mmCIF file of C-alpha atoms in Angstrom:
data_model
loop_
_atom_site.group_PDB
_atom_site.id
_atom_site.type_symbol
_atom_site.label_atom_id
_atom_site.label_comp_id
_atom_site.label_asym_id
_atom_site.label_seq_id
_atom_site.Cartn_x
_atom_site.Cartn_y
_atom_site.Cartn_z
ATOM 1 C CA UNK A 291 139.706 121.055 145.595
ATOM 2 C CA UNK A 292 140.705 122.020 142.150
ATOM 3 C CA UNK A 293 139.123 126.113 140.976
ATOM 4 C CA UNK A 294 138.048 126.356 137.471
ATOM 5 C CA UNK A 295 136.522 129.987 136.823
ATOM 6 C CA UNK A 296 134.470 129.458 133.716
ATOM 7 C CA UNK A 297 133.140 132.945 132.074
ATOM 8 C CA UNK A 298 131.012 132.576 129.240
ATOM 9 C CA UNK A 299 128.998 133.586 127.230
ATOM 10 C CA UNK A 300 126.918 131.007 125.589
ATOM 11 C CA UNK A 301 124.161 130.974 123.502
ATOM 12 C CA UNK A 302 120.909 128.951 125.204
ATOM 13 C CA UNK A 303 118.888 126.271 122.961
ATOM 14 C CA UNK A 304 115.531 127.162 121.866
ATOM 15 C CA UNK A 305 114.117 124.988 124.479
ATOM 16 C CA UNK A 306 115.513 126.755 127.261
ATOM 17 C CA UNK A 307 115.271 130.175 126.033
ATOM 18 C CA UNK A 308 111.568 129.557 125.164
ATOM 19 C CA UNK A 309 110.986 128.278 128.634
ATOM 20 C CA UNK A 310 111.978 131.048 130.450
ATOM 21 C CA UNK A 311 112.827 133.800 128.126
ATOM 22 C CA UNK A 312 110.776 137.004 130.024
ATOM 23 C CA UNK A 313 113.223 136.123 133.490
ATOM 24 C CA UNK A 314 116.068 135.755 131.568
ATOM 25 C CA UNK A 315 115.465 139.230 129.577
ATOM 26 C CA UNK A 316 114.561 140.907 132.977
ATOM 27 C CA UNK A 317 117.860 139.357 134.616
ATOM 28 C CA UNK A 318 120.434 139.740 131.512
ATOM 29 C CA UNK A 319 122.865 137.654 133.335
ATOM 30 C CA UNK A 320 122.876 134.357 134.940
ATOM 31 C CA UNK A 321 125.527 132.986 137.618
ATOM 32 C CA UNK A 322 125.595 129.028 138.073
ATOM 33 C CA UNK A 323 128.322 127.172 140.498
ATOM 34 C CA UNK A 324 128.640 123.033 139.661
ATOM 35 C CA UNK A 325 130.219 120.738 141.554
ATOM 36 C CA UNK A 326 131.543 118.295 140.128
ATOM 37 C CA UNK A 327 133.305 114.826 139.874
ATOM 38 C CA UNK A 328 137.043 115.250 137.315
ATOM 39 C CA UNK A 329 137.250 112.167 135.352
ATOM 40 C CA UNK A 330 140.989 111.291 134.780
ATOM 41 C CA UNK A 331 140.488 111.485 130.923
ATOM 42 C CA UNK A 332 139.343 115.209 131.859
ATOM 43 C CA UNK A 333 135.910 115.136 131.155
ATOM 44 C CA UNK A 334 133.326 116.732 134.220
ATOM 45 C CA UNK A 335 131.088 113.967 135.311
ATOM 46 C CA UNK A 336 127.948 113.531 137.792
ATOM 47 C CA UNK A 337 127.450 118.010 138.333
ATOM 48 C CA UNK A 338 125.224 119.358 140.403
ATOM 49 C CA UNK A 339 123.527 122.561 140.475
ATOM 50 C CA UNK A 340 125.135 124.424 144.039
ATOM 51 C CA UNK A 341 123.654 128.128 143.037
ATOM 52 C CA UNK A 342 121.939 129.597 140.442
ATOM 53 C CA UNK A 343 120.791 133.121 140.335
ATOM 54 C CA UNK A 344 118.302 133.856 138.763
ATOM 55 C CA UNK A 345 116.535 130.552 140.221
ATOM 56 C CA UNK A 346 114.523 128.337 137.503
ATOM 57 C CA UNK A 347 115.735 130.708 134.313
ATOM 58 C CA UNK A 348 117.486 127.960 132.587
ATOM 59 C CA UNK A 349 121.024 128.744 133.264
ATOM 60 C CA UNK A 350 121.743 126.051 135.384
ATOM 61 C CA UNK A 351 120.626 123.622 132.782
ATOM 62 C CA UNK A 352 122.743 125.293 130.266
ATOM 63 C CA UNK A 353 125.909 124.730 132.381
ATOM 64 C CA UNK A 354 124.978 121.561 133.318
ATOM 65 C CA UNK A 355 125.250 121.098 129.078
ATOM 66 C CA UNK A 356 128.092 122.735 129.421
ATOM 67 C CA UNK A 357 130.252 120.966 131.512
ATOM 68 C CA UNK A 358 129.484 117.677 129.516
ATOM 69 C CA UNK A 359 131.125 119.108 126.480
ATOM 70 C CA UNK A 360 133.818 120.557 128.664
ATOM 71 C CA UNK A 361 137.164 119.142 129.454
ATOM 72 C CA UNK A 362 140.088 120.076 132.170
ATOM 73 C CA UNK A 363 143.587 121.284 131.009
ATOM 74 C CA UNK A 364 146.698 119.545 131.219
ATOM 75 C CA UNK A 365 147.485 121.347 134.825
ATOM 76 C CA UNK A 366 143.956 121.276 136.174
ATOM 77 C CA UNK A 367 144.612 117.669 135.151
ATOM 78 C CA UNK A 368 148.356 118.045 136.954
ATOM 79 C CA UNK A 369 146.984 119.530 139.937
ATOM 80 C CA UNK A 370 143.518 116.969 140.556
ATOM 81 C CA UNK A 371 146.959 114.232 140.294
ATOM 82 C CA UNK A 372 149.015 116.218 142.745
ATOM 83 C CA UNK A 373 146.125 116.840 145.483
ATOM 84 C CA UNK A 374 144.202 113.293 145.225
ATOM 85 C CA UNK A 375 141.128 115.545 144.464
ATOM 86 C CA UNK A 376 138.250 114.411 142.100
ATOM 87 C CA UNK A 377 135.945 116.684 142.888
ATOM 88 C CA UNK A 378 135.864 120.608 141.396
ATOM 89 C CA UNK A 379 133.392 123.896 141.388
ATOM 90 C CA UNK A 380 132.907 125.084 137.717
ATOM 91 C CA UNK A 381 131.684 128.692 137.779
ATOM 92 C CA UNK A 382 129.648 130.202 134.465
ATOM 93 C CA UNK A 383 128.332 133.632 133.999
ATOM 94 C CA UNK A 384 126.009 133.371 131.290
ATOM 95 C CA UNK A 385 125.117 136.901 129.992
ATOM 96 C CA UNK A 386 121.843 137.108 127.014
ATOM 97 C CA UNK A 387 122.111 138.186 123.864
ATOM 98 C CA UNK A 388 119.479 141.232 124.777
ATOM 99 C CA UNK A 389 122.167 142.579 127.501
ATOM 100 C CA UNK A 390 125.587 142.320 125.968
ATOM 101 C CA UNK A 391 127.114 145.324 125.507
ATOM 102 C CA UNK A 392 128.122 145.821 121.434
#
């Protein structure tokens, strides 16, 4: 299995912010692990949430959206071809704007 760690400080959409703003503010940080299929063009498809902390705070949906926009690097594609493994895990760390350090 290919491992890919993604550390992001991502701005969440207005809908996601409105849905659970208080919980995210209290948490300040969210962590999500996705299991995805790595396609031959480098895109990630069929992603599902393996874990999300805190639950139902909108971080899982944000990670799924980010995965749809990402592409694997040529090195990651080469590793996948060598191992014949097309499933991979993506790890995301989100930090809300209210909890970033200056």
